[in-house]
Coordinates of C-alpha atoms in Angstrom, one line a residue:
X1 CA 2.9 -23.2 23.6
X2 CA 3.3 -19.8 25.3
X3 CA 3.1 -16.6 22.9
X4 CA 5.0 -13.8 23.8
X5 CA 4.4 -10.0 22.3
X6 CA 7.3 -7.8 22.9
X7 CA 6.7 -4.6 24.9
X8 CA 8.3 -2.7 22.1
X9 CA 6.0 -4.2 19.6
X10 CA 4.4 -1.9 17.1
X11 CA 0.7 -2.2 15.9
X12 CA -1.8 -1.0 13.6
X13 CA -5.6 -0.7 14.3
X14 CA -7.9 0.2 11.3
X15 CA -11.3 1.9 11.9
X16 CA -14.1 1.3 9.1
X17 CA -17.7 2.7 9.4
X18 CA -19.8 -0.2 10.7
X19 CA -22.9 0.7 8.7
X20 CA -21.3 0.1 5.4
X21 CA -22.6 -2.5 3.0
X22 CA -19.9 -4.2 1.1
X23 CA -19.7 -6.2 -2.0
X24 CA -16.8 -7.7 -3.8
X25 CA -15.9 -4.5 -5.7
X26 CA -16.0 -2.0 -2.8
X27 CA -13.4 0.3 -1.8
X28 CA -13.8 2.2 1.5
X29 CA -11.9 4.7 3.4
X30 CA -10.6 3.9 6.7
X31 CA -8.5 5.3 9.4
X32 CA -5.4 3.5 10.4
X33 CA -3.8 4.3 14.0
X34 CA -0.3 3.0 14.5
X35 CA 1.2 3.0 18.2
X36 CA 3.8 0.8 20.0
X37 CA 3.1 -1.0 23.2
X38 CA 5.5 0.5 25.3
X39 CA 4.3 4.2 24.7
X40 CA 7.8 5.2 23.4
X41 CA 6.4 6.4 20.0
X42 CA 3.7 8.8 19.1
X43 CA 0.4 7.8 17.8
X44 CA 0.1 7.9 14.3
X45 CA -3.0 8.5 12.3
X46 CA -3.2 7.8 8.8
X47 CA -5.8 8.0 5.7
X48 CA -6.3 4.6 4.1
X49 CA -8.5 2.8 1.7
X50 CA -9.6 -0.9 2.1
X51 CA -10.2 -3.0 -1.1
X52 CA -12.7 -5.8 -0.2
X53 CA -11.8 -8.2 -3.1
X54 CA -8.3 -8.9 -1.8
X55 CA -8.9 -7.9 1.6
X56 CA -6.0 -5.6 1.1
X57 CA -5.4 -2.1 3.0
X58 CA -4.0 0.6 0.7
X59 CA -2.3 3.4 2.7
X60 CA -3.0 6.5 0.8
X61 CA -0.6 9.5 0.7
X62 CA -2.7 12.4 -0.5
X63 CA -1.6 16.0 -1.2
X64 CA -3.4 17.5 1.8
X65 CA -2.1 15.6 4.7
X66 CA 0.6 12.7 5.2
X67 CA -0.3 11.7 8.7
X68 CA -0.7 13.5 12.3
X69 CA 1.2 12.3 15.3
X70 CA -0.2 12.6 18.9
X71 CA 2.6 12.4 21.7
X72 CA 1.8 10.5 25.0
X73 CA 1.4 13.6 27.0
X74 CA -1.6 15.9 27.7
X75 CA -5.2 15.3 26.6
X76 CA -4.2 12.4 24.4
X77 CA -7.7 11.2 23.9
X78 CA -9.0 14.7 22.6
X79 CA -6.0 15.0 20.4
X80 CA -6.6 11.5 18.7
X81 CA -10.3 12.4 18.2
X82 CA -9.2 15.7 16.7
X83 CA -6.8 14.3 14.5
X84 CA -9.1 11.4 13.5
X85 CA -11.5 13.9 12.0
X86 CA -8.6 15.6 10.0
X87 CA -7.2 12.4 8.6
X88 CA -10.8 11.3 7.6
X89 CA -11.0 14.2 5.5
X90 CA -7.8 13.0 3.6
X91 CA -9.2 9.4 3.5
X92 CA -12.4 10.7 1.6
X93 CA -10.4 12.8 -0.6
X94 CA -8.3 9.5 -1.6
X95 CA -11.7 7.8 -2.0
X96 CA -12.0 9.8 -5.3
X97 CA -9.1 7.7 -6.9
X98 CA -11.0 4.4 -7.7
X99 CA -13.4 6.7 -9.7
X100 CA -10.8 8.7 -11.1
X101 CA -8.2 6.3 -12.0
X102 CA -10.9 3.8 -13.7
X103 CA -11.7 6.0 -16.3
X104 CA -8.1 6.0 -17.5
X105 CA -6.9 3.5 -19.9
X106 CA -3.2 2.5 -19.7
X107 CA -1.5 1.1 -23.0
X108 CA 1.2 -1.5 -22.8
X109 CA 3.9 1.0 -22.4
X110 CA 2.5 2.9 -19.6
X111 CA 1.7 -0.3 -17.9
X112 CA 5.4 -1.2 -18.2
X113 CA 6.5 2.2 -16.7
X114 CA 4.2 1.7 -13.7
X115 CA 5.7 -2.0 -13.2
X116 CA 9.2 -0.8 -13.7
X117 CA 8.8 2.2 -11.1
X118 CA 7.1 -0.3 -8.7
X119 CA 9.7 -3.0 -9.1
X120 CA 12.5 -0.5 -8.2
X121 CA 10.6 0.6 -4.9
X122 CA 10.0 -3.0 -3.9
X123 CA 13.2 -4.8 -4.8
X124 CA 15.8 -1.7 -5.3
X125 CA 18.6 -1.1 -2.9
X126 CA 19.7 2.5 -1.5
X127 CA 21.1 3.2 -5.1
X128 CA 18.0 1.9 -6.9
X129 CA 19.6 -1.1 -8.1
X130 CA 17.9 -4.4 -8.3
X131 CA 19.3 -7.8 -8.4
X132 CA 16.3 -10.2 -8.2
X133 CA 15.5 -12.5 -11.0
X134 CA 11.8 -11.4 -10.6
X135 CA 10.8 -9.0 -13.5
X136 CA 8.7 -5.9 -13.5
X137 CA 6.4 -7.7 -15.9
X138 CA 5.4 -10.2 -13.3
X139 CA 4.1 -7.4 -11.1
X140 CA 1.4 -7.0 -13.7
X141 CA 0.2 -10.8 -13.1
X142 CA -3.5 -10.7 -12.2
X143 CA -4.4 -12.9 -9.4
X144 CA -8.4 -13.0 -10.2
X145 CA -10.4 -12.6 -13.1
X146 CA -11.8 -9.3 -11.5
X147 CA -8.4 -7.6 -12.1
X148 CA -8.4 -8.0 -15.9
X149 CA -8.9 -4.4 -16.7
X150 CA -6.5 -1.9 -18.4
X151 CA -7.5 1.0 -16.3
X152 CA -5.2 2.7 -13.9
X153 CA -7.2 1.8 -10.7
X154 CA -7.0 -2.0 -11.5
X155 CA -3.8 -2.1 -12.9
X156 CA -2.3 -0.1 -9.9
X157 CA -4.0 -2.6 -7.5
X158 CA -2.6 -5.6 -9.3
X159 CA 1.0 -4.1 -9.2
X160 CA 0.5 -3.1 -5.3
X161 CA -1.0 -6.4 -4.3
X162 CA 1.8 -8.3 -6.0
X163 CA 4.7 -6.0 -4.4
X164 CA 3.0 -6.1 -1.0
X165 CA 1.7 -9.7 -0.7
X166 CA 4.6 -11.6 -2.6
X167 CA 4.5 -14.8 -3.6
X168 CA 6.0 -14.2 -7.1
X169 CA 8.4 -17.0 -8.3
X170 CA 11.2 -17.0 -10.6
X171 CA 14.5 -18.9 -11.5
X172 CA 17.6 -17.0 -11.0
X173 CA 21.5 -18.0 -10.6
X174 CA 23.7 -17.8 -7.2
X175 CA 27.1 -16.7 -6.7
X176 CA 28.4 -19.8 -8.3
X177 CA 26.2 -19.6 -11.4
X178 CA 23.9 -22.3 -10.3
X179 CA 20.2 -22.4 -10.9
X180 CA 18.1 -21.4 -8.0
X181 CA 14.2 -21.0 -7.4
X182 CA 13.2 -17.9 -5.5
X183 CA 9.9 -16.5 -4.2
X184 CA 9.2 -12.9 -3.4
X185 CA 8.2 -12.6 0.5
X186 CA 5.5 -10.7 1.5
X187 CA 6.2 -7.2 3.2
X188 CA 5.0 -8.0 6.9
X189 CA 6.7 -5.2 8.8
X190 CA 4.4 -2.4 9.6
X191 CA 6.9 0.4 8.9
X192 CA 8.0 -1.2 5.7
X193 CA 4.6 -1.8 4.8
X194 CA 3.4 1.9 5.3
X195 CA 6.6 3.0 3.6
X196 CA 5.9 1.0 0.4
X197 CA 2.3 1.6 0.2
X198 CA 2.8 5.4 0.5
X199 CA 5.4 5.1 -2.3
X200 CA 3.2 3.0 -4.6
X201 CA 0.3 5.5 -3.9
X202 CA 2.4 8.4 -4.9
X203 CA 3.3 6.5 -8.0
X204 CA -0.2 5.9 -8.9
X205 CA -1.2 9.4 -8.3
X206 CA 1.7 10.8 -10.5
X207 CA 0.5 8.5 -13.2
X208 CA -2.9 9.9 -12.7
X209 CA -1.7 13.7 -13.0
X210 CA 0.2 12.5 -16.5
X211 CA -3.2 10.9 -17.4
X212 CA -5.0 14.2 -17.0
X213 CA -6.6 13.3 -13.4
X214 CA -7.3 16.1 -11.0

């Protein structure tokens, strides 16, 4: 079988320091470089976090920096290198979140609020309306024993992973009222993944502010 990659395809490359020694609870900062094969869009450099236990990349939306875009003109290499250092500062700033958020315990109501907001981000239409039989509470379902904490960092990661990776099952009704089984899909599109990840990060950051984080 011959594989084919569209010239217009978008891709992401993640850069992580190679000297890091990681365990199953590690979260490290990374630089994400987004580009298109045909060069029609600018390079985009973004701050990210990588959580080892679920092999999940979390795109950080910090207050300092959203992203840096580099056009395919002029001294591109120098601009990308300079932008990388700037984004690295934002990534390292975002790396404070695991420590800060881990100290904040959420009660049941706060968890429900976080899940409900994430549910709208993931399944809502342009008006914020949802029609899926999958409930907000299902976004709080832990996938591993290491995710059974009540702190904001653990809870946020559970919600984020469920929203991004999909696989959540529910039973709903079709237009004729017949029962139908549904399963949430993973967010595979690069642009959709980044957009949802950033929105979820802002959601967690706002919850942290309400809980008294810096």
